[in-house]
């Protein structure tokens, strides 16, 4: 019997987020007889912890809830956590000796780009290193050209869109570095998404048959909900009646809620906060709208496609791949005007919704779980 490959995977936490969900989906579908996996999370918290398969060894640095605000009594806790995590970055030998019990790994994986320093500081110089870039790092100011160069120290750089692959390969110094960059679709569990979408809900915020857009995601400035409200107001003022549901929480929630009130949109826009299962709302809505300024691989778009929803999205990383260059949905310029034109188009041409639904139904979607898991196994096995 061939020996199992020993793999260490690192991520910050298992809170609700695209990268976290993707990782858990992979773990649930990797064969237990081929790999011995240690998962190390910085903060033991999050809704996906209970979904980690029992055969995966779970290690953590700290326990407790994520702190997303800056309330005075939380600052010391935050400071302690930062220092504690930094200590292991400065003295990685301590981490590998005391937390990981001196285990030797064949492969070490940073499941999110933000862990690149942690992996590069590993005292195990012989292990193969993989980094998984789950966001458009070329839009994040901390990813300077020098930091991007650091990423080429990894044996494999997994990216989740063609756009990211092109950008990374432009930064490569030679063919070997170019070959290290591999595009891999984030896996979506189709059956699970459909099952969750069929859950009965009794708090859907709208009745009647006005066209309803839904958008789902953490309420951060990058999601562009401010632009979405401005566009919505403009369309309403022009007599194009429609409604919007926003699902998600985040530090910008109050600001967006205040803007909504200030624009007098309380009747036509509903902010529902976080929902652990947003899919029944998505299923009931007519269209999915993405107003994001930037994204990595918008998992929610893949899930909207699985539920056969017509989509209007700004041109962010991953969208051209997911919507097949506009064959499966409307891709708009990444601006307020772009969002306006896209929403107006689908509201004034109702036949477009049927057209996109037919196209989606006839398409063999490339991000379904089995295909992505097979690809990841191939990458780990060939190292």
Coordinates of C-alpha atoms in Angstrom, one line a residue:
X1 CA 0.0 0.0 0.0
X2 CA 1.6 3.3 -1.0
X3 CA 2.3 5.7 1.8
X4 CA -0.2 8.5 2.4
X5 CA 1.0 12.0 1.4
X6 CA 1.4 14.2 4.5
X7 CA -0.2 17.6 3.8
X8 CA -0.4 20.7 6.0
X9 CA -3.0 23.3 5.1
X10 CA -3.2 26.7 6.7
X11 CA -6.0 29.3 6.8
X12 CA -7.0 32.1 9.1
X13 CA -10.4 30.8 10.3
X14 CA -13.4 28.9 9.0
X15 CA -15.8 31.8 9.1
X16 CA -18.4 32.4 6.4
X17 CA -16.3 33.3 3.3
X18 CA -15.6 32.1 -0.2
X19 CA -12.1 30.7 0.4
X20 CA -13.2 29.0 3.6
X21 CA -16.1 27.3 2.0
X22 CA -14.0 26.2 -1.0
X23 CA -11.4 24.6 1.3
X24 CA -14.1 22.7 3.3
X25 CA -15.7 21.5 0.0
X26 CA -12.3 20.1 -1.1
X27 CA -11.6 18.4 2.2
X28 CA -15.0 16.7 2.2
X29 CA -14.2 15.2 -1.2
X30 CA -10.5 14.3 -1.0
X31 CA -9.9 10.5 -0.5
X32 CA -9.0 9.7 3.1
X33 CA -6.9 6.7 2.0
X34 CA -4.5 8.9 -0.1
X35 CA -3.7 11.8 2.2
X36 CA -2.9 12.5 5.9
X37 CA -4.1 16.1 6.3
X38 CA -3.4 18.5 9.1
X39 CA -5.4 21.7 9.0
X40 CA -4.0 24.6 11.0
X41 CA -6.3 27.6 11.6
X42 CA -5.2 30.7 13.4
X43 CA -8.5 31.3 15.1
X44 CA -10.8 28.4 16.0
X45 CA -14.1 29.9 15.0
X46 CA -16.6 29.8 12.2
X47 CA -19.6 28.0 10.8
X48 CA -17.5 25.6 8.7
X49 CA -15.6 24.0 11.6
X50 CA -18.3 21.4 12.1
X51 CA -18.1 20.5 8.4
X52 CA -14.4 19.5 8.5
X53 CA -14.2 15.7 8.0
X54 CA -13.3 13.8 11.1
X55 CA -10.2 12.2 9.5
X56 CA -8.6 15.7 9.1
X57 CA -6.4 16.6 12.1
X58 CA -7.5 20.1 13.2
X59 CA -5.0 22.3 15.0
X60 CA -5.4 26.0 16.0
X61 CA -3.4 28.9 17.5
X62 CA -6.3 30.6 19.4
X63 CA -9.9 30.1 20.2
X64 CA -12.7 32.7 20.2
X65 CA -15.0 34.7 18.1
X66 CA -13.7 36.9 15.2
X67 CA -13.5 40.6 16.2
X68 CA -14.5 42.8 13.2
X69 CA -15.1 46.1 15.1
X70 CA -12.8 48.4 17.1
X71 CA -14.7 48.8 20.4
X72 CA -12.4 50.0 23.2
X73 CA -12.7 46.8 25.3
X74 CA -11.9 44.6 22.3
X75 CA -8.6 46.3 21.4
X76 CA -6.4 44.5 24.0
X77 CA -7.8 41.1 22.9
X78 CA -7.1 42.0 19.2
X79 CA -3.6 43.2 20.1
X80 CA -2.9 40.0 22.0
X81 CA -4.1 37.9 19.1
X82 CA -2.0 39.8 16.6
X83 CA 1.2 39.4 18.7
X84 CA 0.5 35.8 19.5
X85 CA 0.2 35.0 15.8
X86 CA 3.2 37.1 14.9
X87 CA 5.3 35.2 17.5
X88 CA 4.8 32.0 15.4
X89 CA 5.7 33.9 12.3
X90 CA 9.0 35.2 13.9
X91 CA 9.7 31.8 15.5
X92 CA 8.2 29.2 13.3
X93 CA 10.2 26.4 15.0
X94 CA 8.0 26.9 18.0
X95 CA 4.9 26.4 16.0
X96 CA 6.2 23.2 14.3
X97 CA 7.5 21.8 17.5
X98 CA 4.7 22.6 20.0
X99 CA 1.5 22.9 17.9
X100 CA 2.3 20.5 15.0
X101 CA 4.3 18.1 17.2
X102 CA 7.4 17.9 14.9
X103 CA 5.5 16.2 12.1
X104 CA 7.2 16.2 8.7
X105 CA 5.1 17.2 5.7
X106 CA 5.4 16.4 2.0
X107 CA 3.2 19.3 0.9
X108 CA 2.3 22.6 2.7
X109 CA -0.6 24.6 1.3
X110 CA -1.6 28.2 2.0
X111 CA -5.4 28.0 1.4
X112 CA -5.6 31.8 1.1
X113 CA -3.1 34.3 -0.3
X114 CA -2.8 36.2 3.0
X115 CA -0.9 33.2 4.5
X116 CA 2.1 33.5 2.2
X117 CA 4.5 34.7 4.8
X118 CA 3.5 31.9 7.2
X119 CA 4.2 29.3 4.6
X120 CA 7.5 30.8 3.3
X121 CA 8.8 30.9 6.9
X122 CA 8.2 27.2 7.4
X123 CA 11.3 25.5 8.8
X124 CA 10.6 22.5 6.6
X125 CA 12.6 23.4 3.6
X126 CA 12.1 20.1 1.7
X127 CA 8.3 20.2 1.6
X128 CA 6.6 21.4 -1.6
X129 CA 4.7 24.6 -1.1
X130 CA 1.4 25.6 -2.8
X131 CA -0.3 29.0 -2.5
X132 CA -4.0 29.4 -3.4
X133 CA -4.8 33.0 -4.5
X134 CA -8.5 33.5 -3.9
X135 CA -8.7 37.2 -4.6
X136 CA -7.7 39.7 -7.2
X137 CA -4.4 40.6 -5.4
X138 CA -3.5 43.1 -8.2
X139 CA -6.3 45.3 -6.8
X140 CA -5.0 45.1 -3.2
X141 CA -2.5 47.8 -2.3
X142 CA -0.5 45.7 0.1
X143 CA 0.4 43.3 -2.8
X144 CA 3.3 45.4 -4.2
X145 CA 5.4 44.1 -7.0
X146 CA 7.9 43.0 -4.4
X147 CA 5.3 40.9 -2.5
X148 CA 4.1 39.4 -5.8
X149 CA 7.7 38.4 -6.5
X150 CA 7.7 36.5 -3.1
X151 CA 4.9 34.4 -4.3
X152 CA 7.1 32.8 -7.0
X153 CA 9.0 31.1 -4.2
X154 CA 6.1 28.6 -4.1
X155 CA 6.3 25.5 -6.2
X156 CA 2.7 26.0 -7.4
X157 CA 0.6 29.1 -7.5
X158 CA -3.1 28.3 -7.9
X159 CA -5.3 31.1 -9.2
X160 CA -9.0 31.1 -9.7
X161 CA -9.5 33.1 -12.9
X162 CA -7.9 33.5 -16.3
X163 CA -7.4 37.2 -15.6
X164 CA -5.3 36.4 -12.4
X165 CA -3.4 33.8 -14.4
X166 CA -2.4 36.3 -17.1
X167 CA -1.4 38.9 -14.5
X168 CA 0.7 36.4 -12.5
X169 CA 2.4 35.2 -15.7
X170 CA 3.2 38.7 -16.7
X171 CA 5.1 39.0 -13.4
X172 CA 7.0 35.8 -13.9
X173 CA 10.7 36.0 -14.8
X174 CA 11.0 32.8 -16.8
X175 CA 9.1 29.8 -18.2
X176 CA 9.4 27.8 -15.1
X177 CA 7.7 30.5 -13.0
X178 CA 5.0 30.8 -15.7
X179 CA 4.4 27.0 -15.5
X180 CA 4.0 27.3 -11.7
X181 CA 0.8 29.3 -12.2
X182 CA -2.2 27.1 -12.6
X183 CA -5.8 28.1 -12.9
X184 CA -8.2 25.9 -10.9
X185 CA -11.9 26.5 -10.6
X186 CA -13.3 26.8 -7.1
X187 CA -15.5 23.8 -6.6
X188 CA -19.2 24.2 -6.0
X189 CA -21.3 21.4 -4.6
X190 CA -24.2 21.5 -7.0
X191 CA -26.4 19.0 -5.1
X192 CA -25.8 20.7 -1.8
X193 CA -26.7 24.2 -3.3
X194 CA -30.0 22.9 -4.8
X195 CA -30.9 21.1 -1.6
X196 CA -30.3 24.2 0.5
X197 CA -32.2 26.3 -2.0
X198 CA -35.3 24.1 -1.5
X199 CA -35.5 24.9 2.2
X200 CA -38.8 26.6 3.1
X201 CA -38.5 30.2 4.4
X202 CA -41.2 32.4 5.9
X203 CA -39.4 35.7 6.0
X204 CA -39.0 36.5 2.3
X205 CA -39.3 40.3 2.4
X206 CA -41.4 41.0 -0.7
X207 CA -44.8 39.8 -2.0
X208 CA -46.4 40.7 -5.4
X209 CA -44.6 40.3 -8.7
X210 CA -42.3 43.3 -9.1
X211 CA -39.0 42.2 -10.6
X212 CA -36.6 41.4 -7.7
X213 CA -32.8 41.5 -7.8
X214 CA -30.8 39.9 -5.0
X215 CA -27.2 40.4 -4.0
X216 CA -25.3 38.3 -1.4
X217 CA -22.0 39.1 0.3
X218 CA -20.2 40.7 3.2
X219 CA -21.2 44.4 3.4
X220 CA -17.7 45.9 2.6
X221 CA -17.0 48.9 0.3
X222 CA -15.5 46.5 -2.3
X223 CA -19.1 45.1 -2.9
X224 CA -20.3 48.4 -4.3
X225 CA -23.6 48.4 -2.5
X226 CA -23.4 52.2 -2.4
X227 CA -23.4 52.4 -6.2
X228 CA -26.2 49.8 -6.3
X229 CA -28.5 52.0 -4.2
X230 CA -27.7 55.1 -6.4
X231 CA -28.5 53.1 -9.5
X232 CA -31.7 51.7 -8.0
X233 CA -32.9 55.2 -7.1
X234 CA -32.2 56.4 -10.6
X235 CA -34.1 53.6 -12.2
X236 CA -37.1 54.0 -9.8
X237 CA -37.2 57.7 -10.6
X238 CA -37.3 56.8 -14.3
X239 CA -40.4 54.6 -13.6
X240 CA -38.6 51.3 -13.9
X241 CA -40.2 49.6 -10.9
X242 CA -38.1 46.8 -9.2
X243 CA -36.9 45.7 -5.7
X244 CA -33.6 44.7 -4.2
X245 CA -32.7 42.2 -1.4
X246 CA -29.2 42.5 0.2
X247 CA -28.0 39.6 2.3
X248 CA -24.9 39.9 4.4
X249 CA -23.3 41.7 7.3
X250 CA -20.0 43.6 7.7
X251 CA -18.5 46.8 8.9
X252 CA -20.2 48.9 6.2
X253 CA -23.7 47.7 7.1
X254 CA -24.7 50.8 9.0
X255 CA -23.4 53.1 6.3
X256 CA -25.4 51.4 3.6
X257 CA -28.5 51.2 5.7
X258 CA -28.2 55.0 6.4
X259 CA -27.7 55.7 2.7
X260 CA -30.8 53.6 2.0
X261 CA -32.9 55.6 4.5
X262 CA -31.5 58.9 3.2
X263 CA -32.5 58.0 -0.4
X264 CA -36.0 57.0 0.9
X265 CA -35.7 53.4 -0.4
X266 CA -37.1 51.6 2.6
X267 CA -40.0 50.1 0.6
X268 CA -38.0 48.8 -2.3
X269 CA -34.6 47.7 -0.7
X270 CA -34.4 45.2 2.2
X271 CA -31.2 44.5 4.0
X272 CA -31.6 41.1 5.7
X273 CA -28.2 40.9 7.4
X274 CA -26.3 37.6 7.5
X275 CA -28.1 34.3 6.6
X276 CA -26.3 31.0 7.0
X277 CA -28.5 29.7 4.2
X278 CA -29.1 32.5 1.6
X279 CA -30.1 30.1 -1.2
X280 CA -33.9 30.0 -0.8
X281 CA -33.9 33.8 -1.1
X282 CA -31.8 33.5 -4.2
X283 CA -34.1 30.9 -5.6
X284 CA -37.2 33.1 -5.1
X285 CA -35.6 36.3 -6.6
X286 CA -35.7 37.0 -10.3
X287 CA -32.2 38.2 -11.0
X288 CA -28.8 38.2 -9.3
X289 CA -27.0 41.6 -9.3
X290 CA -23.3 41.9 -8.5
X291 CA -22.1 45.5 -8.1
X292 CA -18.6 44.7 -6.8
X293 CA -15.6 46.9 -7.4
X294 CA -13.3 43.8 -7.2
X295 CA -13.6 40.1 -6.5
X296 CA -11.4 37.0 -6.6
X297 CA -13.7 34.2 -7.7
X298 CA -17.3 35.2 -6.9
X299 CA -18.5 31.8 -5.7
X300 CA -22.0 33.2 -5.4
X301 CA -22.2 33.7 -9.1
X302 CA -21.4 30.1 -9.7
X303 CA -24.2 29.2 -7.2
X304 CA -26.6 31.6 -9.0
X305 CA -25.9 29.8 -12.2
X306 CA -26.6 26.4 -10.6
X307 CA -30.0 27.8 -9.6
X308 CA -30.5 29.1 -13.2
X309 CA -30.7 32.8 -12.3
X310 CA -30.2 35.5 -14.9
X311 CA -27.1 37.6 -13.8
X312 CA -26.0 41.2 -14.1
X313 CA -22.4 41.7 -12.9
X314 CA -19.6 44.2 -13.1
X315 CA -16.5 43.1 -15.0
X316 CA -14.5 41.8 -12.0
X317 CA -11.9 39.0 -11.8
X318 CA -13.5 35.6 -12.6
X319 CA -16.7 36.9 -14.2
X320 CA -15.7 36.4 -17.8
X321 CA -14.8 32.8 -17.0
X322 CA -18.0 32.2 -15.0
X323 CA -20.4 33.9 -17.5
X324 CA -18.4 32.6 -20.5
X325 CA -17.7 36.1 -21.8
X326 CA -21.3 37.2 -21.5
X327 CA -23.0 34.1 -23.0
X328 CA -24.6 33.2 -19.6
X329 CA -25.3 36.7 -18.3
X330 CA -24.8 40.4 -18.6
X331 CA -21.2 41.7 -17.9
X332 CA -21.2 45.5 -17.4
X333 CA -18.3 48.0 -17.2
X334 CA -17.1 48.2 -13.6
X335 CA -18.8 51.6 -12.9
X336 CA -22.0 53.0 -11.7
X337 CA -23.0 53.8 -15.3
X338 CA -22.2 50.2 -16.1
X339 CA -24.5 48.8 -13.4
X340 CA -27.2 51.2 -14.5
X341 CA -27.1 50.1 -18.1
X342 CA -27.0 46.4 -17.1
X343 CA -30.0 46.6 -14.8
X344 CA -31.9 48.8 -17.2
X345 CA -31.3 46.3 -20.0
X346 CA -32.7 43.3 -18.2
X347 CA -35.7 45.3 -16.8
X348 CA -36.6 46.7 -20.3
X349 CA -36.1 43.4 -22.2
X350 CA -37.9 40.7 -20.1
X351 CA -37.2 38.2 -22.9
X352 CA -33.5 38.3 -22.0
X353 CA -34.1 36.5 -18.7
X354 CA -35.6 33.5 -20.6
X355 CA -32.7 33.6 -23.1
X356 CA -30.1 33.4 -20.3
X357 CA -31.9 30.7 -18.4
X358 CA -32.0 28.5 -21.6
X359 CA -28.2 29.1 -22.1
X360 CA -27.4 28.3 -18.5
X361 CA -29.5 25.1 -18.6
X362 CA -27.7 23.9 -21.7
X363 CA -24.2 24.6 -20.4
X364 CA -21.9 22.0 -18.8
X365 CA -20.7 24.1 -15.9
X366 CA -16.9 23.7 -15.3
X367 CA -16.8 24.5 -11.6
X368 CA -18.8 21.5 -10.4
X369 CA -17.1 19.7 -7.4
X370 CA -15.8 16.5 -9.0
X371 CA -13.9 18.3 -11.8
X372 CA -12.2 20.7 -9.4
X373 CA -11.3 18.1 -6.8
X374 CA -9.7 15.8 -9.4
X375 CA -7.6 18.7 -10.6
X376 CA -6.4 19.6 -7.1
X377 CA -5.5 16.0 -6.4
X378 CA -3.5 15.9 -9.6
X379 CA -1.5 19.0 -8.6
X380 CA -0.8 17.6 -5.1
X381 CA 0.2 14.2 -6.5
X382 CA 2.6 15.4 -9.1
X383 CA 4.7 17.5 -6.7

